[in-house]
Amino acid sequence: MTTKTYVTKESDIEREWHLFDAKGEVLGRLSSQIAPLLMGKNKPKYAPYLDLGDYVVVVNAQDLEIKGKKEKKKVYYRHSQYPGHLKQETLGELMERDPTEVIYRAVKRMLPANKLRDKRMSRLKVYAGAEHPHEAQIRSPKS
């Protein structure tokens, strides 16, 4: 009796397209559904060292639901490395300025911080409205 271990190769990768409608969805719940799809954890051939993830399209990002007082209390920080240049922006301000950025940031922070994260994030397409240019790729909507 011989047992062989299966090793996933680059040639075995098959990518699918998933469509999510963010209208009325909670930010964290939506992001936690998207992150495993980008990593490829929904596939039986998953390997942590390979980028097996699928494409994800999110529409209606402007209609995302924010629970509680997060619009005013959740703050995004960035710093330019110059003294006194700490910038801060609340979730409500960011939603007004660019609602797609809210989803990008939430999903990016749910992915592991390694060399594959940028590649995985490039397969996430977020649109503020219902229109998107990926109609031909998407066969059946997921939610």
PDB file of C-alpha atoms in Angstrom:
ATOM      1  CA  MET A   1       0.000   0.000   0.000  1.00  0.00           C
ATOM      2  CA  THR A   2       1.408   3.363  -1.020  1.00  0.00           C
ATOM      3  CA  THR A   3      -0.056   6.673  -0.073  1.00  0.00           C
ATOM      4  CA  LYS A   4       0.654   9.776  -2.056  1.00  0.00           C
ATOM      5  CA  THR A   5       0.233  13.320  -0.914  1.00  0.00           C
ATOM      6  CA  TYR A   6      -1.465  15.673  -3.351  1.00  0.00           C
ATOM      7  CA  VAL A   7       0.291  18.991  -3.859  1.00  0.00           C
ATOM      8  CA  THR A   8      -1.647  21.828  -5.481  1.00  0.00           C
ATOM      9  CA  LYS A   9       0.121  23.415  -8.452  1.00  0.00           C
ATOM     10  CA  GLU A  10      -0.321  26.746 -10.244  1.00  0.00           C
ATOM     11  CA  SER A  11      -1.864  24.905 -13.213  1.00  0.00           C
ATOM     12  CA  ASP A  12      -4.692  23.563 -10.993  1.00  0.00           C
ATOM     13  CA  ILE A  13      -6.073  27.025 -10.211  1.00  0.00           C
ATOM     14  CA  GLU A  14      -9.609  27.689 -11.462  1.00  0.00           C
ATOM     15  CA  ARG A  15     -11.074  31.074 -10.604  1.00  0.00           C
ATOM     16  CA  GLU A  16     -14.773  31.880 -10.338  1.00  0.00           C
ATOM     17  CA  TRP A  17     -16.652  35.186 -10.079  1.00  0.00           C
ATOM     18  CA  HIS A  18     -18.897  36.037  -7.111  1.00  0.00           C
ATOM     19  CA  LEU A  19     -21.360  38.941  -6.910  1.00  0.00           C
ATOM     20  CA  PHE A  20     -22.372  40.539  -3.592  1.00  0.00           C
ATOM     21  CA  ASP A  21     -25.012  43.221  -3.136  1.00  0.00           C
ATOM     22  CA  ALA A  22     -24.045  45.431  -0.184  1.00  0.00           C
ATOM     23  CA  LYS A  23     -27.479  47.069   0.086  1.00  0.00           C
ATOM     24  CA  GLY A  24     -28.583  46.724   3.710  1.00  0.00           C
ATOM     25  CA  GLU A  25     -25.608  44.481   4.582  1.00  0.00           C
ATOM     26  CA  VAL A  26     -23.496  45.020   7.705  1.00  0.00           C
ATOM     27  CA  LEU A  27     -19.870  45.911   6.911  1.00  0.00           C
ATOM     28  CA  GLY A  28     -18.152  43.293   9.075  1.00  0.00           C
ATOM     29  CA  ARG A  29     -20.417  40.422   8.057  1.00  0.00           C
ATOM     30  CA  LEU A  30     -20.021  41.219   4.375  1.00  0.00           C
ATOM     31  CA  SER A  31     -16.237  41.513   4.691  1.00  0.00           C
ATOM     32  CA  SER A  32     -15.978  38.211   6.543  1.00  0.00           C
ATOM     33  CA  GLN A  33     -17.769  36.497   3.651  1.00  0.00           C
ATOM     34  CA  ILE A  34     -15.547  38.109   1.017  1.00  0.00           C
ATOM     35  CA  ALA A  35     -12.122  37.476   2.623  1.00  0.00           C
ATOM     36  CA  PRO A  36     -12.231  33.622   2.475  1.00  0.00           C
ATOM     37  CA  LEU A  37     -13.311  33.765  -1.182  1.00  0.00           C
ATOM     38  CA  LEU A  38     -10.301  35.947  -2.043  1.00  0.00           C
ATOM     39  CA  MET A  39      -8.002  33.520  -0.200  1.00  0.00           C
ATOM     40  CA  GLY A  40      -9.533  30.432  -1.810  1.00  0.00           C
ATOM     41  CA  LYS A  41     -10.509  28.796   1.484  1.00  0.00           C
ATOM     42  CA  ASN A  42     -13.782  27.639  -0.031  1.00  0.00           C
ATOM     43  CA  LYS A  43     -11.937  25.209  -2.335  1.00  0.00           C
ATOM     44  CA  PRO A  44     -10.831  21.666  -1.470  1.00  0.00           C
ATOM     45  CA  LYS A  45      -7.421  22.287  -3.064  1.00  0.00           C
ATOM     46  CA  TYR A  46      -6.630  25.201  -0.701  1.00  0.00           C
ATOM     47  CA  ALA A  47      -2.961  25.716   0.076  1.00  0.00           C
ATOM     48  CA  PRO A  48      -1.836  28.672   2.212  1.00  0.00           C
ATOM     49  CA  TYR A  49       1.251  29.314   0.085  1.00  0.00           C
ATOM     50  CA  LEU A  50      -0.690  29.616  -3.205  1.00  0.00           C
ATOM     51  CA  ASP A  51      -3.090  32.283  -4.388  1.00  0.00           C
ATOM     52  CA  LEU A  52      -6.168  30.168  -5.226  1.00  0.00           C
ATOM     53  CA  GLY A  53      -8.830  32.811  -4.595  1.00  0.00           C
ATOM     54  CA  ASP A  54     -11.738  33.899  -6.748  1.00  0.00           C
ATOM     55  CA  TYR A  55     -12.854  37.249  -8.128  1.00  0.00           C
ATOM     56  CA  VAL A  56     -15.392  39.154  -6.021  1.00  0.00           C
ATOM     57  CA  VAL A  57     -17.599  42.005  -7.247  1.00  0.00           C
ATOM     58  CA  VAL A  58     -19.451  44.141  -4.684  1.00  0.00           C
ATOM     59  CA  VAL A  59     -22.191  46.519  -5.833  1.00  0.00           C
ATOM     60  CA  ASN A  60     -24.233  49.170  -3.975  1.00  0.00           C
ATOM     61  CA  ALA A  61     -21.416  50.049  -1.554  1.00  0.00           C
ATOM     62  CA  GLN A  62     -23.090  53.386  -0.837  1.00  0.00           C
ATOM     63  CA  ASP A  63     -26.087  51.556   0.721  1.00  0.00           C
ATOM     64  CA  LEU A  64     -23.983  49.673   3.264  1.00  0.00           C
ATOM     65  CA  GLU A  65     -25.524  49.494   6.735  1.00  0.00           C
ATOM     66  CA  ILE A  66     -23.534  50.863   9.654  1.00  0.00           C
ATOM     67  CA  LYS A  67     -24.674  49.600  13.076  1.00  0.00           C
ATOM     68  CA  GLY A  68     -24.689  51.630  16.298  1.00  0.00           C
ATOM     69  CA  LYS A  69     -22.515  54.706  16.700  1.00  0.00           C
ATOM     70  CA  LYS A  70     -19.745  53.483  14.414  1.00  0.00           C
ATOM     71  CA  GLU A  71     -20.264  56.292  11.918  1.00  0.00           C
ATOM     72  CA  LYS A  72     -18.908  58.769  14.460  1.00  0.00           C
ATOM     73  CA  LYS A  73     -16.788  56.571  16.741  1.00  0.00           C
ATOM     74  CA  LYS A  74     -14.783  54.450  14.266  1.00  0.00           C
ATOM     75  CA  VAL A  75     -11.724  56.416  13.167  1.00  0.00           C
ATOM     76  CA  TYR A  76      -9.230  55.622  10.416  1.00  0.00           C
ATOM     77  CA  TYR A  77      -5.712  56.988  11.034  1.00  0.00           C
ATOM     78  CA  ARG A  78      -2.796  57.609   8.684  1.00  0.00           C
ATOM     79  CA  HIS A  79       0.515  59.362   9.199  1.00  0.00           C
ATOM     80  CA  SER A  80       2.860  60.981   6.683  1.00  0.00           C
ATOM     81  CA  GLN A  81       5.917  60.410   8.950  1.00  0.00           C
ATOM     82  CA  TYR A  82       6.335  64.155   9.433  1.00  0.00           C
ATOM     83  CA  PRO A  83       5.921  65.537  12.960  1.00  0.00           C
ATOM     84  CA  GLY A  84       2.349  66.635  13.627  1.00  0.00           C
ATOM     85  CA  HIS A  85       0.944  65.125  10.422  1.00  0.00           C
ATOM     86  CA  LEU A  86      -1.376  62.518  11.903  1.00  0.00           C
ATOM     87  CA  LYS A  87      -4.558  62.509   9.808  1.00  0.00           C
ATOM     88  CA  GLN A  88      -7.801  61.008  11.039  1.00  0.00           C
ATOM     89  CA  GLU A  89     -11.130  60.411   9.367  1.00  0.00           C
ATOM     90  CA  THR A  90     -14.319  58.912  10.795  1.00  0.00           C
ATOM     91  CA  LEU A  91     -16.248  56.146   9.099  1.00  0.00           C
ATOM     92  CA  GLY A  92     -19.076  58.575   8.274  1.00  0.00           C
ATOM     93  CA  GLU A  93     -16.699  61.008   6.586  1.00  0.00           C
ATOM     94  CA  LEU A  94     -15.106  58.208   4.576  1.00  0.00           C
ATOM     95  CA  MET A  95     -18.538  56.895   3.507  1.00  0.00           C
ATOM     96  CA  GLU A  96     -19.416  60.366   2.182  1.00  0.00           C
ATOM     97  CA  ARG A  97     -16.098  60.775   0.387  1.00  0.00           C
ATOM     98  CA  ASP A  98     -15.657  57.252  -1.052  1.00  0.00           C
ATOM     99  CA  PRO A  99     -17.965  54.389   0.030  1.00  0.00           C
ATOM    100  CA  THR A 100     -15.937  51.808  -1.898  1.00  0.00           C
ATOM    101  CA  GLU A 101     -12.846  52.530   0.225  1.00  0.00           C
ATOM    102  CA  VAL A 102     -14.684  51.407   3.370  1.00  0.00           C
ATOM    103  CA  ILE A 103     -15.150  47.894   1.968  1.00  0.00           C
ATOM    104  CA  TYR A 104     -11.592  47.776   0.598  1.00  0.00           C
ATOM    105  CA  ARG A 105     -10.129  48.636   4.000  1.00  0.00           C
ATOM    106  CA  ALA A 106     -12.332  46.185   5.909  1.00  0.00           C
ATOM    107  CA  VAL A 107     -11.511  43.272   3.590  1.00  0.00           C
ATOM    108  CA  LYS A 108      -7.799  44.138   3.399  1.00  0.00           C
ATOM    109  CA  ARG A 109      -7.498  44.028   7.178  1.00  0.00           C
ATOM    110  CA  MET A 110      -9.183  40.598   7.272  1.00  0.00           C
ATOM    111  CA  LEU A 111      -6.615  39.089   4.903  1.00  0.00           C
ATOM    112  CA  PRO A 112      -3.279  37.825   6.217  1.00  0.00           C
ATOM    113  CA  ALA A 113      -0.498  40.414   5.937  1.00  0.00           C
ATOM    114  CA  ASN A 114       1.853  38.559   3.602  1.00  0.00           C
ATOM    115  CA  LYS A 115       3.137  38.765   0.028  1.00  0.00           C
ATOM    116  CA  LEU A 116      -0.129  37.430  -1.400  1.00  0.00           C
ATOM    117  CA  ARG A 117      -2.389  40.145   0.049  1.00  0.00           C
ATOM    118  CA  ASP A 118      -1.917  42.687  -2.766  1.00  0.00           C
ATOM    119  CA  LYS A 119      -2.563  40.033  -5.393  1.00  0.00           C
ATOM    120  CA  ARG A 120      -5.724  38.940  -3.602  1.00  0.00           C
ATOM    121  CA  MET A 121      -6.943  42.505  -3.185  1.00  0.00           C
ATOM    122  CA  SER A 122      -6.524  43.135  -6.922  1.00  0.00           C
ATOM    123  CA  ARG A 123      -9.324  40.604  -7.509  1.00  0.00           C
ATOM    124  CA  LEU A 124     -11.779  42.587  -5.356  1.00  0.00           C
ATOM    125  CA  LYS A 125     -13.934  44.973  -7.421  1.00  0.00           C
ATOM    126  CA  VAL A 126     -16.162  47.375  -5.461  1.00  0.00           C
ATOM    127  CA  TYR A 127     -18.695  49.771  -7.023  1.00  0.00           C
ATOM    128  CA  ALA A 128     -20.769  52.443  -5.279  1.00  0.00           C
ATOM    129  CA  GLY A 129     -23.846  51.905  -7.456  1.00  0.00           C
ATOM    130  CA  ALA A 130     -25.577  48.914  -9.010  1.00  0.00           C
ATOM    131  CA  GLU A 131     -23.789  49.169 -12.373  1.00  0.00           C
ATOM    132  CA  HIS A 132     -20.568  47.252 -12.997  1.00  0.00           C
ATOM    133  CA  PRO A 133     -18.626  46.201 -16.138  1.00  0.00           C
ATOM    134  CA  HIS A 134     -18.297  42.519 -15.168  1.00  0.00           C
ATOM    135  CA  GLU A 135     -21.677  41.224 -16.378  1.00  0.00           C
ATOM    136  CA  ALA A 136     -20.080  38.783 -18.837  1.00  0.00           C
ATOM    137  CA  GLN A 137     -17.900  37.055 -16.220  1.00  0.00           C
ATOM    138  CA  ILE A 138     -20.553  36.528 -13.557  1.00  0.00           C
ATOM    139  CA  ARG A 139     -22.770  33.513 -14.188  1.00  0.00           C
ATOM    140  CA  SER A 140     -24.982  33.433 -11.108  1.00  0.00           C
ATOM    141  CA  PRO A 141     -25.189  35.929  -8.241  1.00  0.00           C
ATOM    142  CA  LYS A 142     -24.243  34.634  -4.764  1.00  0.00           C
ATOM    143  CA  SER A 143     -26.218  37.109  -2.678  1.00  0.00           C
TER     144      SER A 143
END
